Tab-separated table of C-alpha atoms and ligand atoms in Angstrom:
chain	number	residue	atom	x	y	z
A	1435	MET	CA	10.984	21.786	-5.268
A	1436	SER	CA	15.638	22.053	-4.886
A	1437	THR	CA	18.084	20.497	-3.709
A	1438	SER	CA	20.879	21.355	-2.632
A	1439	PRO	CA	24.040	20.491	-3.547
A	1440	SER	CA	26.001	18.197	-1.773
A	1441	ALA	CA	29.751	16.865	-2.413
A	1442	ALA	CA	31.051	15.201	-5.760
A	1443	HIS	CA	28.500	13.330	-8.073
A	1444	ALA	CA	30.524	10.307	-8.855
A	1445	GLY	CA	27.590	8.787	-11.342
A	1446	PRO	CA	23.039	8.026	-11.140
A	1447	VAL	CA	21.309	7.951	-9.135
A	1448	GLY	CA	20.115	4.385	-8.734
A	1449	VAL	CA	16.293	2.535	-8.096
A	1450	ILE	CA	15.699	-0.210	-6.984
A	1451	GLY	CA	12.246	-1.635	-7.426
A	1452	ALA	CA	10.016	-0.151	-10.009
A	1453	GLY	CA	6.943	-0.671	-7.832
A	1454	ILE	CA	4.950	2.677	-8.264
A	1455	VAL	CA	7.147	4.753	-5.046
A	1456	GLY	CA	10.355	3.706	-6.765
A	1457	LEU	CA	9.077	4.612	-10.060
A	1458	ALA	CA	7.957	7.914	-8.823
A	1459	THR	CA	10.763	8.340	-7.326
A	1460	ALA	CA	12.847	8.143	-10.437
A	1461	ARG	CA	9.511	10.109	-12.732
A	1462	LEU	CA	11.475	12.825	-10.525
A	1463	LEU	CA	15.029	12.663	-10.690
A	1464	ALA	CA	15.119	11.893	-14.486
A	1465	ARG	CA	12.482	15.386	-15.028
A	1466	ALA	CA	15.309	16.991	-13.217
A	1467	ASP	CA	18.258	16.280	-15.313
A	1468	VAL	CA	19.762	13.581	-12.998
A	1469	PRO	CA	21.012	10.831	-14.708
A	1470	VAL	CA	18.848	7.653	-12.690
A	1471	ILE	CA	19.185	3.628	-13.132
A	1472	VAL	CA	16.139	1.432	-11.431
A	1473	PHE	CA	17.158	-2.092	-11.151
A	1474	GLU	CA	13.522	-4.163	-11.493
A	1475	LYS	CA	13.715	-8.400	-11.292
A	1476	GLU	CA	10.644	-9.041	-11.790
A	1477	SER	CA	10.592	-8.137	-16.079
A	1478	SER	CA	8.011	-5.823	-15.510
A	1479	ALA	CA	7.364	-3.230	-13.406
A	1480	GLY	CA	4.787	-3.244	-10.878
A	1481	THR	CA	4.592	-6.713	-10.177
A	1482	HIS	CA	4.398	-7.517	-6.517
A	1483	GLN	CA	2.096	-4.903	-3.643
A	1484	THR	CA	1.739	-2.531	-6.736
A	1485	GLY	CA	-0.270	-4.943	-9.410
A	1486	HIS	CA	-2.106	-6.500	-6.552
A	1487	ASN	CA	-3.807	-4.293	-4.469
A	1488	SER	CA	-7.155	-2.822	-3.808
A	1489	GLY	CA	-6.647	0.404	-6.322
A	1490	VAL	CA	-8.536	2.350	-3.655
A	1491	VAL	CA	-6.693	5.712	-4.301
A	1492	HIS	CA	-7.508	7.335	0.213
A	1493	ALA	CA	-8.605	10.575	0.992
A	1494	GLY	CA	-6.850	10.265	4.186
A	1495	ILE	CA	-9.161	9.860	6.851
A	1496	TYR	CA	-7.790	7.058	8.976
A	1497	TYR	CA	-4.282	8.108	9.738
A	1498	LYS	CA	-2.837	9.956	12.877
A	1499	PRO	CA	-2.885	14.328	11.977
A	1500	GLY	CA	0.832	15.365	11.765
A	1501	SER	CA	1.664	11.623	10.429
A	1502	ALA	CA	2.972	11.161	6.732
A	1503	LYS	CA	0.326	9.118	6.416
A	1504	ALA	CA	-1.983	12.332	6.941
A	1505	THR	CA	0.169	14.597	4.926
A	1506	MET	CA	1.514	12.666	1.960
A	1507	THR	CA	-1.607	10.567	1.857
A	1508	ARG	CA	-2.959	14.268	1.747
A	1509	HIS	CA	-0.798	15.586	-0.854
A	1510	GLY	CA	0.154	12.334	-2.233
A	1511	VAL	CA	-4.200	12.125	-3.902
A	1512	SER	CA	-4.106	15.982	-5.449
A	1513	LEU	CA	-0.675	14.761	-7.144
A	1514	LEU	CA	-1.817	11.762	-8.570
A	1515	LYS	CA	-5.418	12.931	-9.344
A	1516	GLU	CA	-4.435	16.078	-11.299
A	1517	TYR	CA	-1.343	13.153	-13.504
A	1518	CYS	CA	-4.558	11.058	-14.263
A	1519	ALA	CA	-5.960	13.719	-15.251
A	1520	SER	CA	-3.229	14.677	-17.974
A	1521	ARG	CA	-3.220	11.027	-19.005
A	1522	PRO	CA	-6.891	10.115	-21.081
A	1523	GLU	CA	-6.081	6.467	-20.746
A	1524	LEU	CA	-5.465	7.103	-16.407
A	1525	PRO	CA	-9.446	6.586	-14.951
A	1526	TYR	CA	-9.886	7.974	-12.073
A	1527	ASP	CA	-13.304	8.048	-10.604
A	1528	GLU	CA	-14.546	9.286	-7.628
A	1529	ARG	CA	-17.026	6.893	-6.098
A	1530	GLY	CA	-17.357	7.565	-3.644
A	1531	LYS	CA	-16.765	5.215	0.264
A	1532	LEU	CA	-18.560	4.696	2.865
A	1533	VAL	CA	-17.163	3.892	6.601
A	1534	VAL	CA	-20.248	1.683	8.326
A	1535	ALA	CA	-20.337	1.672	12.711
A	1536	ARG	CA	-22.455	-1.799	12.408
A	1537	ASP	CA	-23.244	-1.364	16.173
A	1538	GLU	CA	-23.216	1.171	18.486
A	1539	ALA	CA	-20.160	0.507	19.697
A	1540	GLU	CA	-19.094	1.372	16.756
A	1541	THR	CA	-20.125	4.563	16.353
A	1542	VAL	CA	-17.878	5.735	19.154
A	1543	LYS	CA	-14.502	4.393	16.817
A	1544	LEU	CA	-16.293	6.204	13.589
A	1545	LYS	CA	-16.325	9.851	15.746
A	1546	GLU	CA	-12.760	9.647	16.065
A	1547	LEU	CA	-11.991	8.432	11.845
A	1548	GLU	CA	-14.374	11.891	11.724
A	1549	ARG	CA	-12.297	14.524	13.314
A	1550	ARG	CA	-8.832	12.821	12.200
A	1551	SER	CA	-10.873	13.045	8.497
A	1552	LEU	CA	-11.335	17.020	9.021
A	1553	ALA	CA	-7.781	17.051	10.955
A	1554	ASN	CA	-6.496	15.707	8.317
A	1555	GLY	CA	-8.228	18.346	6.170
A	1556	VAL	CA	-10.344	15.326	4.351
A	1557	PRO	CA	-12.620	17.418	1.638
A	1558	GLY	CA	-16.836	16.263	1.869
A	1559	VAL	CA	-16.430	14.487	4.509
A	1560	GLN	CA	-20.286	13.725	6.227
A	1561	TRP	CA	-21.777	11.645	9.369
A	1562	LEU	CA	-24.709	9.486	8.095
A	1563	THR	CA	-27.963	8.019	9.843
A	1564	ALA	CA	-29.285	5.133	9.702
A	1565	GLU	CA	-32.105	5.796	7.323
A	1566	GLU	CA	-29.950	8.572	5.171
A	1567	LEU	CA	-26.900	5.856	4.876
A	1568	ARG	CA	-29.863	3.133	3.342
A	1569	GLU	CA	-30.933	6.647	1.289
A	1570	LEU	CA	-27.739	6.408	-0.655
A	1571	GLU	CA	-27.315	2.448	-0.511
A	1572	PRO	CA	-30.231	0.054	0.181
A	1573	ASP	CA	-28.216	-3.315	0.370
A	1574	VAL	CA	-25.870	-1.415	2.800
A	1575	ALA	CA	-26.904	-2.280	6.024
A	1576	GLY	CA	-24.924	0.031	9.693
A	1577	VAL	CA	-26.444	1.536	11.966
A	1578	ALA	CA	-24.209	5.475	11.355
A	1579	ALA	CA	-21.993	5.676	7.863
A	1580	ILE	CA	-19.175	8.247	7.558
A	1581	LEU	CA	-19.617	8.932	3.357
A	1582	SER	CA	-15.835	10.750	1.591
A	1583	PRO	CA	-17.496	11.433	-1.845
A	1584	THR	CA	-14.207	12.082	-2.539
A	1585	THR	CA	-12.566	8.234	-2.364
A	1586	ALA	CA	-11.013	7.121	-5.578
A	1587	ILE	CA	-10.628	3.585	-7.699
A	1588	VAL	CA	-8.126	4.354	-9.983
A	1589	ASP	CA	-5.681	1.378	-11.899
A	1590	TYR	CA	-2.673	1.651	-9.789
A	1591	PRO	CA	-0.540	-0.676	-12.305
A	1592	ALA	CA	-0.963	1.413	-15.326
A	1593	ILE	CA	-0.026	4.503	-13.532
A	1594	THR	CA	3.257	2.716	-12.932
A	1595	ARG	CA	4.032	1.922	-16.185
A	1596	ALA	CA	3.064	4.617	-17.930
A	1597	PHE	CA	5.925	6.417	-14.510
A	1598	GLY	CA	8.378	4.002	-16.224
A	1599	ALA	CA	7.202	5.397	-20.449
A	1600	ASP	CA	8.456	8.994	-17.844
A	1601	VAL	CA	12.203	7.543	-16.904
A	1602	ILE	CA	12.178	6.906	-20.809
A	1603	ALA	CA	11.164	9.450	-22.230
A	1604	ALA	CA	13.288	12.003	-19.978
A	1605	GLY	CA	16.566	10.228	-20.548
A	1606	GLY	CA	16.807	7.312	-16.464
A	1607	GLN	CA	16.592	3.317	-18.044
A	1608	VAL	CA	15.017	1.013	-16.367
A	1609	LEU	CA	16.615	-1.777	-15.964
A	1610	THR	CA	13.824	-5.592	-15.713
A	1611	SER	CA	15.141	-8.414	-15.387
A	1612	SER	CA	17.825	-6.889	-12.853
A	1613	PRO	CA	17.621	-8.426	-9.531
A	1614	VAL	CA	20.272	-6.309	-7.216
A	1615	THR	CA	22.342	-8.786	-6.080
A	1616	ALA	CA	25.163	-7.476	-3.478
A	1617	VAL	CA	25.339	-3.236	-2.689
A	1618	ARG	CA	27.869	-2.694	-0.481
A	1619	ALA	CA	28.466	1.829	0.546
A	1620	ALA	CA	31.185	3.090	0.790
A	1621	GLY	CA	31.328	6.680	1.371
A	1622	GLN	CA	29.052	9.171	1.641
A	1623	ASP	CA	28.552	9.375	-2.541
A	1624	ARG	CA	29.663	6.482	-3.770
A	1625	VAL	CA	27.846	3.114	-3.716
A	1626	GLU	CA	27.583	-0.344	-5.698
A	1627	VAL	CA	25.191	-2.854	-6.611
A	1628	ASP	CA	25.986	-6.009	-8.215
A	1629	THR	CA	23.846	-7.729	-10.957
A	1630	PRO	CA	23.144	-10.527	-13.015
A	1631	GLY	CA	23.912	-7.867	-16.064
A	1632	GLY	CA	27.070	-7.029	-13.807
A	1633	ALA	CA	28.257	-4.168	-10.877
A	1634	HIS	CA	27.390	-0.457	-10.520
A	1635	VAL	CA	28.308	2.012	-9.316
A	1636	LEU	CA	26.101	5.357	-7.878
A	1637	SER	CA	26.666	8.534	-6.314
A	1638	ARG	CA	23.295	7.024	-4.475
A	1639	LEU	CA	20.502	4.459	-3.877
A	1640	VAL	CA	17.465	4.052	-3.016
A	1641	ILE	CA	15.590	0.573	-1.721
A	1642	CYS	CA	12.008	1.045	-2.857
A	1643	ALA	CA	11.558	-2.792	-2.824
A	1644	GLY	CA	9.001	-3.812	-0.799
A	1645	LEU	CA	8.569	-6.623	0.158
A	1646	GLN	CA	12.601	-7.201	0.243
A	1647	ALA	CA	13.309	-4.200	2.190
A	1648	ASP	CA	14.813	-5.455	5.220
A	1649	LEU	CA	16.697	-7.680	3.161
A	1650	LEU	CA	18.739	-5.138	1.432
A	1651	ALA	CA	18.616	-1.965	3.509
A	1652	ARG	CA	20.122	-4.209	6.111
A	1653	GLN	CA	23.388	-4.838	3.397
A	1654	ALA	CA	23.431	-1.410	2.814
A	1655	GLY	CA	24.872	-0.776	5.991
A	1656	ASP	CA	21.514	0.433	6.911
A	1657	ALA	CA	19.665	-0.658	10.563
A	1658	PRO	CA	18.669	-4.622	10.596
A	1659	ALA	CA	14.921	-3.688	12.386
A	1660	PRO	CA	12.281	-2.797	11.731
A	1661	GLU	CA	11.762	-6.183	9.685
A	1662	ILE	CA	9.354	-7.571	6.842
A	1663	ILE	CA	6.879	-9.587	7.800
A	1664	PRO	CA	4.775	-9.721	4.584
A	1665	PHE	CA	0.933	-10.546	5.332
A	1666	ARG	CA	-0.891	-12.578	2.807
A	1667	GLY	CA	-4.160	-9.452	1.805
A	1668	GLU	CA	-7.067	-12.378	0.111
A	1669	TYR	CA	-9.833	-11.113	-1.442
A	1670	LEU	CA	-13.104	-12.497	-3.258
A	1671	ARG	CA	-14.555	-10.893	-6.815
A	1672	LEU	CA	-18.148	-10.882	-6.600
A	1673	VAL	CA	-19.802	-12.647	-9.917
A	1674	PRO	CA	-21.695	-10.107	-11.713
A	1675	HIS	CA	-25.663	-10.311	-10.511
A	1676	ALA	CA	-23.658	-9.323	-7.292
A	1677	ARG	CA	-21.720	-6.555	-8.796
A	1678	ASP	CA	-24.167	-3.711	-8.600
A	1679	ARG	CA	-26.335	-3.945	-5.421
A	1680	VAL	CA	-23.240	-1.072	-4.546
A	1681	ARG	CA	-21.905	1.255	-6.091
A	1682	ARG	CA	-19.770	2.962	-3.666
A	1683	LEU	CA	-16.580	1.540	-1.848
A	1684	ILE	CA	-18.066	0.109	1.542
A	1685	TYR	CA	-16.106	-0.227	3.987
A	1686	PRO	CA	-16.316	-1.744	8.188
A	1687	VAL	CA	-14.820	0.744	10.946
A	1688	PRO	CA	-11.343	-0.680	11.644
A	1689	ASP	CA	-9.673	-1.941	14.505
A	1690	PRO	CA	-7.323	0.276	15.616
A	1691	ARG	CA	-4.932	-1.971	16.756
A	1692	TYR	CA	-4.065	-2.830	12.942
A	1693	PRO	CA	-2.702	-1.211	10.494
A	1694	PHE	CA	-4.979	-3.096	8.593
A	1695	LEU	CA	-8.630	-1.249	6.887
A	1696	GLY	CA	-10.529	-4.787	7.183
A	1697	VAL	CA	-12.402	-6.982	4.847
A	1698	HIS	CA	-14.529	-4.063	1.888
A	1699	LEU	CA	-16.221	-4.148	-1.174
A	1700	THR	CA	-14.508	-1.959	-3.345
A	1701	PRO	CA	-15.651	-1.734	-6.915
A	1702	ARG	CA	-12.346	-2.081	-9.587
A	1703	VAL	CA	-12.334	0.388	-12.615
A	1704	ASN	CA	-12.447	-2.805	-14.959
A	1705	GLY	CA	-16.350	-2.993	-14.084
A	1706	GLU	CA	-15.539	-5.919	-11.741
A	1707	SER	CA	-16.111	-5.331	-8.077
A	1708	ASP	CA	-13.699	-6.776	-5.338
A	1709	LEU	CA	-14.585	-8.247	-2.040
A	1710	GLY	CA	-10.847	-8.370	0.407
A	1711	PRO	CA	-8.570	-8.063	1.567
A	1712	ASN	CA	-7.776	-9.978	5.360
A	1713	ALA	CA	-4.652	-10.131	6.443
A	1714	VAL	CA	-2.965	-13.432	7.149
A	1715	LEU	CA	0.633	-14.057	7.751
A	1716	ALA	CA	2.288	-15.901	4.312
A	1717	LEU	CA	5.164	-17.809	5.134
A	1718	ALA	CA	7.097	-16.650	1.946
A	1719	ARG	CA	8.153	-12.791	0.900
A	1720	GLU	CA	5.852	-13.783	-2.260
A	1721	GLY	CA	3.511	-15.928	-1.414
A	1722	TYR	CA	0.435	-15.378	-3.190
A	1723	ARG	CA	-0.647	-18.994	-2.701
A	1724	ARG	CA	-1.971	-20.982	0.664
A	1725	THR	CA	0.581	-23.351	0.090
A	1726	ASP	CA	3.010	-20.869	-0.980
A	1727	VAL	CA	6.000	-21.479	1.447
A	1728	SER	CA	9.735	-20.733	1.976
A	1729	ALA	CA	11.908	-23.366	4.056
A	1730	ALA	CA	14.388	-19.902	4.491
A	1731	GLU	CA	10.773	-17.821	4.971
A	1732	LEU	CA	9.933	-19.552	8.153
A	1733	ALA	CA	13.532	-20.115	9.751
A	1734	ARG	CA	14.112	-16.723	9.130
A	1735	LEU	CA	10.702	-15.927	11.330
A	1736	ALA	CA	12.020	-18.526	13.908
A	1737	ARG	CA	14.997	-16.415	15.060
A	1738	SER	CA	13.277	-13.363	14.635
A	1739	GLY	CA	12.381	-11.589	17.679
A	1740	ALA	CA	10.236	-9.790	16.609
A	1741	PHE	CA	8.379	-12.192	14.916
A	1742	TRP	CA	7.953	-14.031	18.409
A	1743	ARG	CA	7.138	-10.798	19.720
A	1744	LEU	CA	3.808	-9.851	17.783
A	1745	ALA	CA	2.949	-12.891	17.509
A	1746	ARG	CA	3.033	-13.349	21.287
A	1747	GLN	CA	1.031	-10.030	21.017
A	1748	HIS	CA	-2.265	-10.913	18.858
A	1749	TRP	CA	-1.676	-14.895	18.395
A	1750	MET	CA	-5.898	-14.353	18.853
A	1751	THR	CA	-6.387	-12.644	15.921
A	1752	GLY	CA	-3.652	-14.424	13.880
A	1753	ILE	CA	-6.113	-17.127	14.050
A	1754	ARG	CA	-9.783	-15.379	13.324
A	1755	GLU	CA	-7.967	-14.177	9.840
A	1756	MET	CA	-6.326	-17.710	9.350
A	1757	ARG	CA	-9.828	-19.343	9.477
A	1758	GLY	CA	-11.965	-16.983	6.900
A	1759	SER	CA	-8.462	-18.237	4.610
A	1760	LEU	CA	-9.675	-21.332	5.035
A	1761	ILE	CA	-12.927	-20.850	5.424
A	1762	ARG	CA	-15.241	-18.721	3.278
A	1763	ARG	CA	-18.419	-19.322	5.039
A	1764	ALA	CA	-16.344	-17.409	8.107
A	1765	TYR	CA	-14.704	-14.990	5.385
A	1766	LEU	CA	-18.211	-14.358	4.475
A	1767	ALA	CA	-20.051	-14.257	7.892
A	1768	GLU	CA	-17.792	-10.778	8.344
A	1769	ALA	CA	-18.952	-8.814	5.245
A	1770	ARG	CA	-22.490	-9.937	5.845
A	1771	THR	CA	-22.153	-7.617	8.980
A	1772	TYR	CA	-22.690	-5.093	6.883
A	1773	LEU	CA	-23.552	-6.835	3.514
A	1774	PRO	CA	-26.336	-8.933	4.063
A	1775	TRP	CA	-27.996	-10.209	1.333
A	1776	LEU	CA	-23.722	-11.868	0.467
A	1777	THR	CA	-24.993	-15.383	0.105
A	1778	MET	CA	-21.296	-18.248	-1.382
A	1779	ALA	CA	-23.099	-18.213	-4.728
A	1780	ASP	CA	-22.962	-14.680	-4.777
A	1781	VAL	CA	-18.116	-14.581	-4.914
A	1782	THR	CA	-15.376	-17.174	-6.053
A	1783	SER	CA	-11.558	-16.507	-5.919
A	1784	ALA	CA	-9.576	-13.119	-6.970
A	1785	PRO	CA	-5.567	-14.024	-7.218
A	1786	ALA	CA	-4.632	-12.913	-3.856
A	1787	GLY	CA	-1.546	-9.543	-2.586
A	1788	VAL	CA	1.040	-9.998	-0.052
A	1789	ARG	CA	1.231	-6.587	1.986
A	1790	ALA	CA	5.311	-5.858	3.580
A	1791	GLN	CA	3.948	-5.034	6.821
A	1792	ALA	CA	6.855	-3.244	8.921
A	1793	VAL	CA	7.604	-4.723	12.858
A	1794	ASP	CA	10.078	-3.176	15.167
A	1795	ALA	CA	12.040	-5.347	17.733
A	1796	ASP	CA	9.641	-4.672	20.172
A	1797	GLY	CA	7.488	-6.638	17.654
A	1798	THR	CA	5.158	-3.361	17.401
A	1799	LEU	CA	3.499	-2.682	13.596
A	1800	VAL	CA	4.860	-0.124	12.375
A	1801	ASP	CA	1.833	2.240	11.349
A	1802	ASP	CA	3.539	5.266	9.788
A	1803	PHE	CA	5.140	5.757	6.733
A	1804	ARG	CA	9.478	5.036	7.681
A	1805	ILE	CA	11.886	6.396	5.291
A	1806	THR	CA	15.773	5.961	6.484
A	1807	ARG	CA	18.920	7.001	5.717
A	1808	ALA	CA	22.653	5.728	5.936
A	1809	GLY	CA	25.504	7.501	3.933
A	1810	PRO	CA	25.212	7.111	0.260
A	1811	MET	CA	21.905	4.787	0.687
A	1812	THR	CA	17.881	6.111	1.578
A	1813	ALA	CA	15.370	2.971	2.568
A	1814	VAL	CA	11.912	2.633	2.338
A	1815	ARG	CA	11.509	0.532	4.969
A	1816	ASN	CA	7.750	0.812	5.564
A	1817	ALA	CA	5.472	1.997	2.436
A	1818	PRO	CA	1.820	0.315	2.933
A	1819	SER	CA	-1.503	1.367	1.785
A	1820	PRO	CA	-1.816	3.847	1.106
A	1821	ALA	CA	1.333	4.391	-0.139
A	1822	ALA	CA	-0.064	3.524	-3.172
A	1823	THR	CA	-2.447	7.101	-2.743
A	1824	ALA	CA	1.036	8.946	-1.842
A	1825	SER	CA	3.388	7.486	-4.244
A	1826	MET	CA	4.415	10.464	-5.932
A	1827	ALA	CA	3.659	12.849	-2.505
A	1828	ILE	CA	7.043	10.083	-1.027
A	1829	ALA	CA	9.272	10.591	-3.998
A	1830	GLU	CA	9.372	14.857	-3.233
A	1831	HIS	CA	10.170	13.575	0.152
A	1832	ILE	CA	13.261	10.959	-0.284
A	1833	VAL	CA	13.964	12.750	-3.817
A	1834	ALA	CA	14.450	16.316	-0.939
A	1835	GLU	CA	16.467	14.206	0.928
A	1836	LEU	CA	19.371	13.047	-1.672
A	1837	ALA	CA	20.881	16.134	-1.375
A	1838	ILE	CA	22.096	15.827	-4.490
A	1839	PRO	CA	22.297	19.161	-7.550
A	1840	MET	CA	20.101	19.107	-9.893
A	1841	GLY	CA	20.265	20.065	-13.979
A	1842	LYS	CA	16.188	21.382	-13.531
A	1843	THR	CA	13.588	21.398	-10.706
A	1844	ALA	CA	12.110	18.351	-9.624
A	1845	ALA	CA	8.669	18.694	-10.680
A	1846	HIS	CA	5.584	16.387	-11.252
A	1847	GLY	CA	4.255	18.658	-14.033
A	1848	GLU	CA	4.381	18.909	-17.449
B	225	FAD	C1	-3.711	-6.496	-0.987
B	225	FAD	C2	-3.394	-4.885	-0.426
B	225	FAD	C3	-3.806	-4.119	-0.641
B	225	FAD	C4	-4.376	-2.303	-0.646
B	225	FAD	N1	-4.029	-1.992	-1.078
B	225	FAD	C5	-4.219	-0.634	-1.656
B	225	FAD	C6	-5.541	1.031	-2.156
B	225	FAD	O1	-5.994	0.431	-1.912
B	225	FAD	N2	-4.397	2.449	-2.278
B	225	FAD	C7	-3.147	2.053	-1.850
B	225	FAD	O2	-2.622	3.597	-1.802
B	225	FAD	N3	-2.314	1.245	-1.422
B	225	FAD	C8	-3.052	-0.183	-1.003
B	225	FAD	N4	-1.976	-0.824	-0.646
B	225	FAD	C9	-0.668	-0.550	0.206
B	225	FAD	C10	0.166	-0.598	-1.679
B	225	FAD	O3	0.120	-0.967	-3.214
B	225	FAD	C11	1.644	-0.441	-1.632
B	225	FAD	O4	1.735	0.694	-0.536
B	225	FAD	C12	2.546	0.334	-2.919
B	225	FAD	O5	1.768	-0.629	-4.040
B	225	FAD	C13	3.796	0.136	-2.322
B	225	FAD	O6	4.889	0.035	-3.783
B	225	FAD	P1	6.479	-0.068	-3.578
B	225	FAD	O7	6.752	0.451	-4.644
B	225	FAD	O8	7.006	-0.100	-2.630
B	225	FAD	O9	6.952	-1.863	-3.814
B	225	FAD	P2	6.242	-2.931	-4.649
B	225	FAD	O10	4.612	-2.652	-4.402
B	225	FAD	O11	6.118	-4.377	-3.537
B	225	FAD	O12	7.622	-2.728	-5.302
B	225	FAD	C14	9.294	-3.284	-5.169
B	225	FAD	C15	10.352	-3.732	-6.056
B	225	FAD	O13	10.917	-4.047	-5.946
B	225	FAD	C16	11.127	-4.558	-6.566
B	225	FAD	N5	11.707	-5.940	-5.821
B	225	FAD	C17	13.209	-6.295	-4.286
B	225	FAD	N6	13.960	-6.644	-4.946
B	225	FAD	C18	14.437	-6.080	-5.323
B	225	FAD	C19	15.759	-6.442	-5.983
B	225	FAD	N7	17.047	-7.724	-5.473
B	225	FAD	N8	16.418	-6.614	-6.997
B	225	FAD	C20	15.642	-6.030	-8.229
B	225	FAD	N9	14.626	-5.602	-7.764
B	225	FAD	C21	13.805	-6.162	-6.429
B	225	FAD	C22	10.657	-6.366	-6.824
B	225	FAD	O14	10.339	-7.116	-7.532
B	225	FAD	C23	9.397	-5.422	-6.420
B	225	FAD	O15	9.271	-4.791	-8.133
B	225	FAD	C24	-2.145	-2.342	-0.766
B	225	FAD	C25	-2.151	-2.852	-1.148
B	225	FAD	C26	-2.055	-4.419	-0.283
B	225	FAD	C27	-0.952	-5.641	-0.337
């Protein structure tokens, strides 16, 4: 990738957020000899969405052909696979995945997913009849399924730590416990940020702040919309005797009105197996527990027109998800539609994640990735799943758009 030189290059590029997107971006810059500083408010990298997800390398089944999600996922998969292959400590397990239709009506939606998979170039996707599904996974019920043999599982926090180590090895800085408390853009080539350790003058700023992205982008002069609405994703963990009944990742056919994939069964690279995540409104931006409530966040939601428009359109689904969150039996009932053997004795609690889901001013859930520019600032405004899968491709896109002189060509390889 090459970038066109622009005006004065005054100071390093700053990146806010040491999640997988921020560190993938910083890594590309550092390896191209661009001075880079990453600011992370937590004491270590990958603590928020990157450290609380399903660990799936999505193959690109769901996404609208031609969308940023579709193209960056396919490119991101090949970059991530190559990266993990070059580091023996990073597992990349191509378990394969089944998307299961539970009744005839769902086969119509499944056909659309098959069509999208083909359009997106997902390799090896096969349609399975009920008998073929039973042969492959005897403990999964459905009337039909599609098999994606290359869907994989990985350890995203470990990959993120490896990206961080690459940044430092290439001469960049990763400042942990360094929250950015203020951002001031000044012209096209200068932006200042404040941290408790002092102010920094930067030539460019890339905001990859996940759950805090809209607040920081707005300070830096970007539009107020889209806003981030936090959605908690709760998991249940299969106990050891239930874990090995199913080998592949098992997903229901998702509701096309939502960017969420439905409660699914995901084996982890550490041998665990989790069921989830649901999607429940979180009452704090980093509200990992049901009891985490932030008065400031509640006040913000109460003032947010986007939130009320969203709530008006989707209140019934919201109530259903809340019921599943409060009543484990209701949560299991959903999963039992395709894993009929599951009982309360097969599951235990597991840590939740919180999604940074952007919502436009009219209350629409933003489906595609969204990355904006305002002067010297680039902001990742919507990078929900599959942004971990696509992180290295998103990084390429961000770096290309920065338009700064590069010492070397930015490249992922050795
Ligand atoms: C429940 C769940 C399941 C998911 N499953 C998958 C999956 O299987 N596959 C997939 O590809 N994707 C999945 N995703 C999505 C994926 O995890 C995210 O898209 C990805 O991690 C986004 O990375 P990020 O770097 O943008 O954000 P984050 O990982 O959230 O990082 C943002 C960072 O910014 C820091 N920050 C915020 N504000 C400041 C500040 N003021 N100063 C300094 N630092 C700041 C935060 O501390 C944080 O470390 C899932 C997400 C969730 C929540």
